[in-house]
Short mmCIF file of C-alpha atoms in Angstrom, two decimals:
data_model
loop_
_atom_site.label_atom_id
_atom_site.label_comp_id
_atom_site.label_asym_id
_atom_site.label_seq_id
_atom_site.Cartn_x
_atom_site.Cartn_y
_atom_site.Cartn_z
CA UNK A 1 194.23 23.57 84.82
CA UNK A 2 194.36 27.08 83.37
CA UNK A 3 190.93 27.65 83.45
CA UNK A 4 190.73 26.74 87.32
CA UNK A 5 193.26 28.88 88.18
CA UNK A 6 191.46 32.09 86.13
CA UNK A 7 188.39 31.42 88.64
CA UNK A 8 189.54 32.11 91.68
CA UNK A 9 190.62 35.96 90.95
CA UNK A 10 186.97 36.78 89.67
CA UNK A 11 185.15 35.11 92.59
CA UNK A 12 187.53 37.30 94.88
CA UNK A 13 186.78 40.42 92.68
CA UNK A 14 183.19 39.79 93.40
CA UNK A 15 183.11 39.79 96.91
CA UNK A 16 185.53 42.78 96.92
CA UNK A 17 182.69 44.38 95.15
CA UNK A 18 180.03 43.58 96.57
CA UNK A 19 181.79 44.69 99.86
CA UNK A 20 182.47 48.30 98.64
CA UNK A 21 178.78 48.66 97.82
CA UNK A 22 178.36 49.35 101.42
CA UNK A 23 180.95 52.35 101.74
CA UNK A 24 179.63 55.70 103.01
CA UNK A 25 182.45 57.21 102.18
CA UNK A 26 183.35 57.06 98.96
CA UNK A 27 186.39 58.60 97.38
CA UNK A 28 186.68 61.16 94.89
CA UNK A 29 190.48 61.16 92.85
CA UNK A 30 192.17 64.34 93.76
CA UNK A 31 192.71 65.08 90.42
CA UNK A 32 188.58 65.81 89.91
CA UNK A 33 188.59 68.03 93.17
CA UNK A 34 189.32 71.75 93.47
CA UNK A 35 190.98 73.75 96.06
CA UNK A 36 189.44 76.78 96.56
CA UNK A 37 190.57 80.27 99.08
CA UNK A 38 186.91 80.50 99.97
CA UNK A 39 186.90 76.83 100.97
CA UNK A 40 189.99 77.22 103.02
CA UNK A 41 188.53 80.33 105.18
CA UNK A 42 185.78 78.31 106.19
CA UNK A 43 187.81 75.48 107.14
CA UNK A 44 190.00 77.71 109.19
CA UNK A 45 186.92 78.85 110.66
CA UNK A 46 185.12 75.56 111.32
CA UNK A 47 188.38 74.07 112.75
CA UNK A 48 188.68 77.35 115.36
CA UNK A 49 184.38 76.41 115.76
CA UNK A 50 184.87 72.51 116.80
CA UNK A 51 188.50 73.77 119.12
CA UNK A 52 185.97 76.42 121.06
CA UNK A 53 182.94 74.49 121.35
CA UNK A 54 185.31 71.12 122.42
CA UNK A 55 186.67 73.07 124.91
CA UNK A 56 183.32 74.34 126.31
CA UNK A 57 182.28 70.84 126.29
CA UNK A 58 185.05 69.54 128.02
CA UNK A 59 185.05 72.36 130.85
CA UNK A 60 181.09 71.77 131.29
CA UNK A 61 181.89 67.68 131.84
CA UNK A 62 184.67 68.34 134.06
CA UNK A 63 182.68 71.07 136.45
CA UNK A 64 180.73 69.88 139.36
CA UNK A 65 177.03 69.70 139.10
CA UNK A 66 175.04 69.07 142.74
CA UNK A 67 171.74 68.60 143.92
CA UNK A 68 170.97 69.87 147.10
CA UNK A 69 168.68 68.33 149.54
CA UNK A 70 167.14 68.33 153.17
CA UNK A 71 166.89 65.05 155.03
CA UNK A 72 167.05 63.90 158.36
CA UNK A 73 170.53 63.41 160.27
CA UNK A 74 171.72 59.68 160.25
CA UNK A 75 174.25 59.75 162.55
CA UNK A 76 174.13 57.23 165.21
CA UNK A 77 173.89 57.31 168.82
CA UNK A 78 177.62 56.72 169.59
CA UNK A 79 178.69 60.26 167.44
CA UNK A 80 180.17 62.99 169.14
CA UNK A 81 180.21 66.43 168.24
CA UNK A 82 183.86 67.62 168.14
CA UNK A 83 183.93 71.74 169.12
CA UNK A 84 187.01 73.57 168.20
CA UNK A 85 187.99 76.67 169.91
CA UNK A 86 190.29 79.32 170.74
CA UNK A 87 189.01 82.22 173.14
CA UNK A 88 191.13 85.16 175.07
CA UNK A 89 190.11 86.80 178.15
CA UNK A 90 191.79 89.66 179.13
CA UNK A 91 190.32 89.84 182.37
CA UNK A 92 190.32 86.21 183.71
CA UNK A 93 193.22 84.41 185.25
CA UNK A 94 194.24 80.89 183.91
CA UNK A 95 194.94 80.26 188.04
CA UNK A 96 190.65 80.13 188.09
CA UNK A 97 190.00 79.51 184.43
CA UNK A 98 187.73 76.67 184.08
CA UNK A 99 186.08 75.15 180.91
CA UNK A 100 182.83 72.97 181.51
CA UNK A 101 180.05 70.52 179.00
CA UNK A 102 176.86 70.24 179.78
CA UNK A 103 173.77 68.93 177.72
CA UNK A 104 169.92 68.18 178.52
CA UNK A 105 170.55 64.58 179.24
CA UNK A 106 172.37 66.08 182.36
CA UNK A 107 175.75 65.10 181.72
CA UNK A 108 177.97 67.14 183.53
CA UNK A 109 181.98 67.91 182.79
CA UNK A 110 183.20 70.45 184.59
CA UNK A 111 186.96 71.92 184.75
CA UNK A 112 188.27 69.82 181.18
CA UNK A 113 191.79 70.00 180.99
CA UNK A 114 193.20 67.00 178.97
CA UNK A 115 192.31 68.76 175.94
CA UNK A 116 192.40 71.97 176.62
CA UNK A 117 195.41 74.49 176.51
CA UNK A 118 195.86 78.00 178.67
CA UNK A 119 197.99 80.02 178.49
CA UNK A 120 198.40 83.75 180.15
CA UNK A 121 197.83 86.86 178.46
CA UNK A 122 198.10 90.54 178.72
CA UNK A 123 195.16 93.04 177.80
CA UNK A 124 196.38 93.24 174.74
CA UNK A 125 195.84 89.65 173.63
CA UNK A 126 200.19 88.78 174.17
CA UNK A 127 201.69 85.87 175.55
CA UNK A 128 203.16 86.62 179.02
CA UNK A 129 204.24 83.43 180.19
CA UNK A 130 204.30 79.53 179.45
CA UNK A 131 201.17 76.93 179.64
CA UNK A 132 199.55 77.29 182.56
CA UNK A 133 199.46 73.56 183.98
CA UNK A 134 196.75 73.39 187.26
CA UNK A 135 197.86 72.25 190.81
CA UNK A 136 196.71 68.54 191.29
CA UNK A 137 194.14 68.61 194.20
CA UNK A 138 193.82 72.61 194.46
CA UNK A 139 190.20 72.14 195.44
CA UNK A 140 191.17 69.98 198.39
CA UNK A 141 193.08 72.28 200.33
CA UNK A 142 193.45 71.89 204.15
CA UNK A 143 191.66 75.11 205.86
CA UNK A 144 192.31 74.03 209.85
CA UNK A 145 189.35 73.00 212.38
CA UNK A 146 189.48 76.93 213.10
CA UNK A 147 186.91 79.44 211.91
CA UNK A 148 187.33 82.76 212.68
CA UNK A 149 184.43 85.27 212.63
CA UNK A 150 186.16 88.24 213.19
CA UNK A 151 188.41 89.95 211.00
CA UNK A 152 191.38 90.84 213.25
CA UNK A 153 195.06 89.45 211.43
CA UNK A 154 198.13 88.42 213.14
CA UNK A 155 199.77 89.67 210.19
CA UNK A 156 200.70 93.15 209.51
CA UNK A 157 197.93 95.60 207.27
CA UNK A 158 199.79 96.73 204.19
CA UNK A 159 198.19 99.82 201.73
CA UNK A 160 199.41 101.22 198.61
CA UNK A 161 201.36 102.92 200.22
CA UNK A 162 203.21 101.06 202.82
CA UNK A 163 203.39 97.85 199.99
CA UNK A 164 206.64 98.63 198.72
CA UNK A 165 208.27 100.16 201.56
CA UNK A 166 208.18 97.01 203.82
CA UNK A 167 208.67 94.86 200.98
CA UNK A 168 211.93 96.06 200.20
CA UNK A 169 213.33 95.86 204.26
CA UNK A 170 212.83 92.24 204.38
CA UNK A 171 214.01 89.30 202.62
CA UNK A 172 210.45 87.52 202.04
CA UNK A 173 207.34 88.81 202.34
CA UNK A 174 204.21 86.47 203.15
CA UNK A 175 201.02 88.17 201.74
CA UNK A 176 197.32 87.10 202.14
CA UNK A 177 195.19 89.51 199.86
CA UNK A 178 192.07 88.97 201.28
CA UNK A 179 187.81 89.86 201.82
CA UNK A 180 186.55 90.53 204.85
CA UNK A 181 183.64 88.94 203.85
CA UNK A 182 184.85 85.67 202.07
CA UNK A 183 184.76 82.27 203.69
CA UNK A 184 187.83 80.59 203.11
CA UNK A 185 189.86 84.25 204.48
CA UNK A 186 187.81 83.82 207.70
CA UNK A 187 188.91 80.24 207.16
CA UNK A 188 192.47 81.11 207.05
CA UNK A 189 195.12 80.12 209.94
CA UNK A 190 196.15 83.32 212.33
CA UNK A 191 199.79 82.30 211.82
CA UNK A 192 202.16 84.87 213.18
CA UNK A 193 205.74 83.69 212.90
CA UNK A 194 208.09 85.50 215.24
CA UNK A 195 209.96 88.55 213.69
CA UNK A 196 213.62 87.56 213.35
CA UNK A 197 214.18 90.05 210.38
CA UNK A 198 214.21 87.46 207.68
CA UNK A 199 210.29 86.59 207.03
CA UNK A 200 206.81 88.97 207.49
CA UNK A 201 203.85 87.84 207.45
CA UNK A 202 201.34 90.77 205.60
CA UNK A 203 197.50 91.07 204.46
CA UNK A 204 195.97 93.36 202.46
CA UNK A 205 192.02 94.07 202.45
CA UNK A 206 190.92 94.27 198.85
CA UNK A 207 188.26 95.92 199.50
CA UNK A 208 189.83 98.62 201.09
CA UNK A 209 192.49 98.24 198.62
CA UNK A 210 191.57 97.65 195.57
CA UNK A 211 194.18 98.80 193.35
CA UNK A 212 197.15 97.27 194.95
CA UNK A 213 194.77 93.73 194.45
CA UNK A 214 194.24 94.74 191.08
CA UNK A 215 198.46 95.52 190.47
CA UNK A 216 199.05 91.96 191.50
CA UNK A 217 196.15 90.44 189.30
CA UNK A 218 194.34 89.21 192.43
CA UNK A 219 190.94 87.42 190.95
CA UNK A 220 190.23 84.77 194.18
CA UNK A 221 190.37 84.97 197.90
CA UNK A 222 192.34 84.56 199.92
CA UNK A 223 195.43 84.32 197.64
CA UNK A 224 198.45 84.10 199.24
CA UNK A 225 201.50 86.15 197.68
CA UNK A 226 205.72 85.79 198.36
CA UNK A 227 208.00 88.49 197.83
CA UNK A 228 211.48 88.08 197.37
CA UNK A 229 213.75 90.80 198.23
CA UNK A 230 217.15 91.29 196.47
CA UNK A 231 218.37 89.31 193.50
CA UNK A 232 214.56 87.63 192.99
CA UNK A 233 213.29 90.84 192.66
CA UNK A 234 212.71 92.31 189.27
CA UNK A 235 210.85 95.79 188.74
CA UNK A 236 208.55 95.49 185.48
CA UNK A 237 206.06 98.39 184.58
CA UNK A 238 205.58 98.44 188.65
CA UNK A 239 204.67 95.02 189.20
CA UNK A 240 207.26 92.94 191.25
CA UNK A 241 207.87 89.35 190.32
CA UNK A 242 206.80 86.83 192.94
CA UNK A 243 205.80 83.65 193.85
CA UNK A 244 201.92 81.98 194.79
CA UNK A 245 201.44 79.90 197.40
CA UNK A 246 198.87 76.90 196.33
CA UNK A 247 199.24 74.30 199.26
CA UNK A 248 197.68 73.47 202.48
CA UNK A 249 196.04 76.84 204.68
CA UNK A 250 196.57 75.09 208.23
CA UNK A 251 198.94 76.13 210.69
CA UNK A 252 201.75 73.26 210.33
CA UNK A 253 201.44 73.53 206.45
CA UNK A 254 202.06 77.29 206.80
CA UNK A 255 205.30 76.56 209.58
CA UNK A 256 206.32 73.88 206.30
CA UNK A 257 206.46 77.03 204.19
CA UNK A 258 208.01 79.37 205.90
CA UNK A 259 210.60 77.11 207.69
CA UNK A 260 211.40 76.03 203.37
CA UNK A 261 211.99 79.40 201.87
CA UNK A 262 213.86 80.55 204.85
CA UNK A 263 216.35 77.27 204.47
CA UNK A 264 219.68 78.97 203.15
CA UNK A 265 219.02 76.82 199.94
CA UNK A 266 217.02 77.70 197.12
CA UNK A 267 213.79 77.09 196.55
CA UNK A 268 213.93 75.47 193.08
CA UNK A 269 216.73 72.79 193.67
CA UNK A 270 215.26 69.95 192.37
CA UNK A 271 214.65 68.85 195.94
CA UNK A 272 211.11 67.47 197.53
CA UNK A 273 210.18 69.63 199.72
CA UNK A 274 206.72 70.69 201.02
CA UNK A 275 207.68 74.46 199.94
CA UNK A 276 208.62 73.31 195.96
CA UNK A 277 205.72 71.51 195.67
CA UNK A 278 203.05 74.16 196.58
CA UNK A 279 204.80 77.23 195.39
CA UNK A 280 205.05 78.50 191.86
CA UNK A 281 205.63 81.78 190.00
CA UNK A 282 202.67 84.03 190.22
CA UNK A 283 201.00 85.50 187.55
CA UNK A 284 202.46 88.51 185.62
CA UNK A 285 199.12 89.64 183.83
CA UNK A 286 195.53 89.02 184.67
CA UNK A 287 194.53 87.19 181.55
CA UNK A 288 193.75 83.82 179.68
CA UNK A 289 193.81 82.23 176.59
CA UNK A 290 191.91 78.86 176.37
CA UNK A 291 192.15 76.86 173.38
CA UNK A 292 191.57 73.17 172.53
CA UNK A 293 188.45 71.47 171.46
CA UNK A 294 185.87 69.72 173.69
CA UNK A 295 183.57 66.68 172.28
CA UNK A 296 179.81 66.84 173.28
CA UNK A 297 177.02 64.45 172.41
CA UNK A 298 174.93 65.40 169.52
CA UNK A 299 171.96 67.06 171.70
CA UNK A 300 171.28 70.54 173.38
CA UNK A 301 173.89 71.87 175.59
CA UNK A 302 176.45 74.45 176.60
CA UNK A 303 180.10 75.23 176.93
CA UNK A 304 180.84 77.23 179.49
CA UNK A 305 183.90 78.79 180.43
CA UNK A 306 184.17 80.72 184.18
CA UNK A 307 186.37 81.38 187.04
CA UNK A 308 185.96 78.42 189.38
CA UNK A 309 187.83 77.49 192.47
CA UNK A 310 186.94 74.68 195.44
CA UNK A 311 188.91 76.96 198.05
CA UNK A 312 188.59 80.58 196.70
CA UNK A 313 185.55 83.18 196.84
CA UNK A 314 185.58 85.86 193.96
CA UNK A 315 183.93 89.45 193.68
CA UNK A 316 181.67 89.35 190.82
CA UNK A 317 181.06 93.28 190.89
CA UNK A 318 185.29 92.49 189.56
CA UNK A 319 184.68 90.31 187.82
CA UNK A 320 184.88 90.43 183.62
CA UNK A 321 184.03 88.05 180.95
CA UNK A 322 185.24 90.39 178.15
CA UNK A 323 186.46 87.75 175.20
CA UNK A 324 187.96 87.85 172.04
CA UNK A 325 186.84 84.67 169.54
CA UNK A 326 189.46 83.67 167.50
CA UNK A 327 188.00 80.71 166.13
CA UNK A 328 184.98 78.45 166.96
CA UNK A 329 183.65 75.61 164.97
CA UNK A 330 181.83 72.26 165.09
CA UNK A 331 182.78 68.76 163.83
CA UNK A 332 186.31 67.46 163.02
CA UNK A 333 188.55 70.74 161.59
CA UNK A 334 189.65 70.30 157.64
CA UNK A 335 193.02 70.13 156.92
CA UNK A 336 194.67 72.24 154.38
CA UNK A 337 195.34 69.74 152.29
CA UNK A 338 191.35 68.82 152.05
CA UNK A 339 190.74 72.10 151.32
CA UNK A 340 193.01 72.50 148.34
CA UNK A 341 191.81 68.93 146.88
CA UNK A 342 187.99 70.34 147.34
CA UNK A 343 188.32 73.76 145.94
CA UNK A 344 185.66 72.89 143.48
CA UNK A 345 182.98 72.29 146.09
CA UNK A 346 183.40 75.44 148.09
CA UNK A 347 181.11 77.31 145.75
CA UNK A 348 178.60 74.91 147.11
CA UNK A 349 179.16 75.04 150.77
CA UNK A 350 178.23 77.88 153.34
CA UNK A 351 180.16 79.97 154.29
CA UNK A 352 178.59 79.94 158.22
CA UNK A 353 181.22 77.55 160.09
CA UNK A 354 183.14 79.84 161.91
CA UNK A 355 180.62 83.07 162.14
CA UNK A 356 182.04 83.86 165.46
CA UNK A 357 185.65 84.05 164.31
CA UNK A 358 187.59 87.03 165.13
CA UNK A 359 184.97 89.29 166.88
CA UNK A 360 184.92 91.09 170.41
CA UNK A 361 182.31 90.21 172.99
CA UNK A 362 182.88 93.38 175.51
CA UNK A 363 180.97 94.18 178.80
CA UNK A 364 180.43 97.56 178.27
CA UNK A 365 179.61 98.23 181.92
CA UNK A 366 175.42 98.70 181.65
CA UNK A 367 175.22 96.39 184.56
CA UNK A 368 176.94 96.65 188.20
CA UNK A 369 177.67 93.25 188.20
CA UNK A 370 177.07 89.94 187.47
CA UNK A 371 177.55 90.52 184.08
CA UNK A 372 177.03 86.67 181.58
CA UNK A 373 177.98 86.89 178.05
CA UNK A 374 176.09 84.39 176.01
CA UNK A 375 176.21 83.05 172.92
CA UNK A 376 173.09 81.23 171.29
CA UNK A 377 174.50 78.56 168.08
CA UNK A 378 172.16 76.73 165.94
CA UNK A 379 173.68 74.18 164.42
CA UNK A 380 172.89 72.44 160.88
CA UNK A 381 175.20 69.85 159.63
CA UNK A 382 176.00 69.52 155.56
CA UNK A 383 177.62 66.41 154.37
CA UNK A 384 178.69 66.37 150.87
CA UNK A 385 178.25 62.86 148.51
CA UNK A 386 180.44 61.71 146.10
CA UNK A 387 179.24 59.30 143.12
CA UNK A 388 182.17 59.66 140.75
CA UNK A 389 183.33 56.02 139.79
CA UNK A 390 180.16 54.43 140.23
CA UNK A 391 180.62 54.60 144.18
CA UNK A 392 178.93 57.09 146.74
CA UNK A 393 181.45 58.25 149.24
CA UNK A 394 180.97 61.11 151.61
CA UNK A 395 183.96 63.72 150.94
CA UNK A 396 183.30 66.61 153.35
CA UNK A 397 181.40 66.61 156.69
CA UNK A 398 180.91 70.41 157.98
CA UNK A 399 178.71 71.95 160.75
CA UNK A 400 177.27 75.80 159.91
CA UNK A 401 176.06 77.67 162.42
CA UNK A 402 173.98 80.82 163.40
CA UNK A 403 174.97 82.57 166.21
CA UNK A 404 172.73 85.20 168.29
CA UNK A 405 174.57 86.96 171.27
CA UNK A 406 173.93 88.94 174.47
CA UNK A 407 175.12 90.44 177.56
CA UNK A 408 172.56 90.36 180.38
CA UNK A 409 172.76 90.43 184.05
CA UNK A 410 172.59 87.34 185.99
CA UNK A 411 172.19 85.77 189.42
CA UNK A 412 175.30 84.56 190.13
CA UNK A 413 179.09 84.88 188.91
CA UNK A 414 179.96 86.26 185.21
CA UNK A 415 180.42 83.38 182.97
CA UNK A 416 180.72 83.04 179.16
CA UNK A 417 177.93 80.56 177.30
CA UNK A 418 177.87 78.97 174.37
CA UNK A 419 174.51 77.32 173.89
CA UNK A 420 174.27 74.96 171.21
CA UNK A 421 171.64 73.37 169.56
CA UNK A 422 171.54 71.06 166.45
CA UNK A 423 169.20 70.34 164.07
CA UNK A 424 167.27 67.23 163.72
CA UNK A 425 167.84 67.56 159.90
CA UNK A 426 170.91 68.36 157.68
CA UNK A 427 171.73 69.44 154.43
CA UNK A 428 173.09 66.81 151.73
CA UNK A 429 174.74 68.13 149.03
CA UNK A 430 175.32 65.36 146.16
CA UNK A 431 177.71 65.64 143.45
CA UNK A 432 176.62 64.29 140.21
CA UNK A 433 179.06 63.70 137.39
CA UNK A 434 178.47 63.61 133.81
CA UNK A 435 178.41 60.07 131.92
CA UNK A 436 181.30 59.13 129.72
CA UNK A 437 179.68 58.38 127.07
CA UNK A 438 177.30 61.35 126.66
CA UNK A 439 180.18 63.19 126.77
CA UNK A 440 181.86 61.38 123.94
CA UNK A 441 178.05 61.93 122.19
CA UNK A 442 178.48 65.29 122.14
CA UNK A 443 182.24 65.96 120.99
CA UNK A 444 181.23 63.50 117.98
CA UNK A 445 177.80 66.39 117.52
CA UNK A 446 180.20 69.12 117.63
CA UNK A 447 182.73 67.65 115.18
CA UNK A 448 180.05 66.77 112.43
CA UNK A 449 177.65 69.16 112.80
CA UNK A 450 180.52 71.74 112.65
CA UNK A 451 181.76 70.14 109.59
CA UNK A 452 178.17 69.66 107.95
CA UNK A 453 177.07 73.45 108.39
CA UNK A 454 180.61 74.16 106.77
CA UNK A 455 180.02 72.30 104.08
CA UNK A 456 177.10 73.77 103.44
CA UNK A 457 178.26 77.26 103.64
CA UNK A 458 180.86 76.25 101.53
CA UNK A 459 178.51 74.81 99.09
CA UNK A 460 175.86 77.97 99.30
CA UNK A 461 178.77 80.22 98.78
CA UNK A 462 180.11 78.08 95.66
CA UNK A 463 176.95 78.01 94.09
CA UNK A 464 176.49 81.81 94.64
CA UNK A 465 179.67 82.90 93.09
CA UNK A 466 178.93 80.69 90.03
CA UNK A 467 176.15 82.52 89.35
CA UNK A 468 176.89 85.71 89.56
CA UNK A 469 180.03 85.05 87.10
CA UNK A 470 177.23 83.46 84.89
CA UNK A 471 175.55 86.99 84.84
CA UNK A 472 178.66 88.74 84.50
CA UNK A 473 179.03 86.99 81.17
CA UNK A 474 175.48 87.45 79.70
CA UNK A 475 174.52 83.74 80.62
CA UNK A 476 171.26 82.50 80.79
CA UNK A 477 170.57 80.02 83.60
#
């Protein structure tokens, strides 16, 4: 019974043997090892060595490594190009501002105003009044069976100089600023209504007159004007503040709004009446600026913005397209919070989205008239591809452009352009992220390697030091 119980310790010890046989890393006891200060600088050292070069590692695994490539665009028939923008002209009124889309497979939008925005503006780029909101059915105004082919007015001439002297002895003054040689002013009703002191009915030839038109930011003809004498009438840097008329041109449409503003009530009650409805404040400056975003099919065309008008005639030699481009840009705008979480791919993008941004497009008067601004955009889409996680997501859809720009003289009234033109092909940018595990590869190179070559060094320098002590003392070795 002894003797059994003596046997199992020694087969145990056996195994335990034979199991330490396969160690790599066998121990030395403390007691036979050595501390030395050499071996402790170069542990320092190697320790500061495998910090420096982990960190390098680490930064290279975490930066973004891309291959670039051009293939041809994918999108599908059903995508529309989205076009940001936000333009100022300090020369057109938002009364005629109109914004149109056209492309080569000839469809046609003309006057877009559900997403657009105007808003009036001074020379100098400032707001001067609230969103200008159109008249519904301005183009279909009522002109009378009557066409008149002289230019003989029942209403009385005013001039520069007679303006403000007769606008100041009665309590409204009706004005038509007119062209002698424009359509709709030979169009125009020959209302007279009689002169009971309260109401007179004036026109002023802007061509004879052409800076009293120009005071009162008349851009279309004929454009009729209401003065209010007395408490609705407010002096500013010489312009009075009055009232456009925007309704019917016949003669019974004309008695409507005369009979209305000379009611004892005021004209802004809250009541229906035919004189509320087509009346509103004029103008105060002769500018525009038109921002929104329009969305095009993905083929050749143009944006084009211009003063239009179903019942007005304009005078292009007056006419100016001068803009300001405060932004432009193609495809769905990136939020700010995008932007910050893609910071590390912006190295990699172009920097050729908004090349139009903040620049001056001014007609510099080398042509009479007729004067077209145009802007030539070739467009190039770059879509960047994710493949972190095993999946490929797109994270970033962007449209660059070129942009080439003229001023030329045309055939018929100034407009601003903006041809654009994409490209069959785009750019891909993919973003390829380092594997795990070559990662961990490396960080286990640094740490031995680091430690190996220290060891050595240490070793070399040991070995050294020995014997030059052994030739200190007269040794042989």
């Amino acid at each position: 019974m002894y003797l059994n119980q003596q046997q199992v310790p020694t087969k145990s010890m056996v195994s335990t043997t034979k199991i330490k046989s396969v160690d790599f890393y066998r121990k030395i006891p403390r007691d036979l090892t050595e501390a030395s200060l050499s071996g402790a600088g170069l542990s320092i050292i190697a320790a500061l060595a495998m910090m420096f070069l982990f960190g390098m590692e680490l930064s290279t695994y975490l930066a973004v490594t891309t291959q670039t490539s051009v293939v041809v665009d994918n999108s599908s028939d059903d995508d529309f190009l989205q076009i940001d923008f936000n333009v100022s002209f300090p020369a057109l009124s938002c009364e005629f501002a109109s914004v149109d889309v056209s492309d080569v497979l000839s469809t046609n939008r003309l006057n877009l105003t559900k997403t657009i925005k105007k808003v009036p503006i001074d020379p100098h780029l400032r707001e001067t009044g609230e969103e200008y909101h159109p008249t519904p059915d301005s183009d279909l105004i009522n002109h009378g069976d009557e066409h008149h082919d002289d230019n003989t007015y029942a209403a009385i001439p005013l001039s520069g100089g007679t303006f403000d002297k007769i606008s100041h002895k009665f309590p409204i003054l009706v004005v038509n600023f007119y062209a002698p040689w424009c359509y709709w002013s030979s169009r125009l009703t020959r209302y007279g209504p009689e002169n009971d002191g309260r109401v007179l009915l004036g026109s002023v030839d802007c061509t004879e007159e052409p800076t009293l038109c120009t005071k009162y930011h008349i851009q279309g003809y004929p454009s009729i004007r209401i003065f209010h004498n007395g408490s609705d009438l407010r002096e500013d840097h010489g312009h009075q503040e009055h009232d456009s008329y925007h309704g019917n041109r016949d003669t019974e449409s004309l008695v409507k709004m005369v009979e209305g503003l000379l009611r004892p009530i005021k004209k802004f009650d809250g009541t229906t009446n035919h004189a509320a409805s087509s009346i509103r404040k004029a103008p105060v400056s002769g500018g525009c600026r038109i921002e929104g975003y329009v969305r095009a099919k993905k083929v050749p065309g143009e944006l084009v913005i211009s003063a239009v008008s179903g019942a007005h005639s304009f005078d292009a030699s007056r006419m100016n397209v001068t803009h300001f481009v405060k932004h432009l840009s193609f495809g769905r705008l990136i939020s700010d919070r995008l932007l910050t979480d893609m910071k590390r791919l912006l190295p990699y993008l172009g920097l050729s989205h908004d090349r139009l941004n903040g620049k001056w497009f001014v007609n510099e008067g080398k042509f009479a008239a007729n004067v077209t601004i145009e802007h030539y955009l070739q467009v190039v889409k770059t879509e960047v591809v994710s493949r972190r996680f095993g999946q490929e997501h797109s994270v970033i859809e962007e449209y660059e452009y070129t942009a080439h720009s003229s001023v030329a003289h045309g055939y018929y009234y100034p407009v601003a352009k903006f041809h654009f033109d994409l490209s069959p092909m785009q750019v891909l940018i993919s973003e390829n992220p380092k594997s795990f595990s070559h990662f961990i590869t490396n960080v286990c190179a640094i740490i031995g390697g680091v430690f190996t070559v220290a060891g050595i060094l240490d070793s070399i320098f040991q070995s050294t030091y020995g014997i030059m002590k052994k030739v200190e003392l007269g040794k042989n070795f």
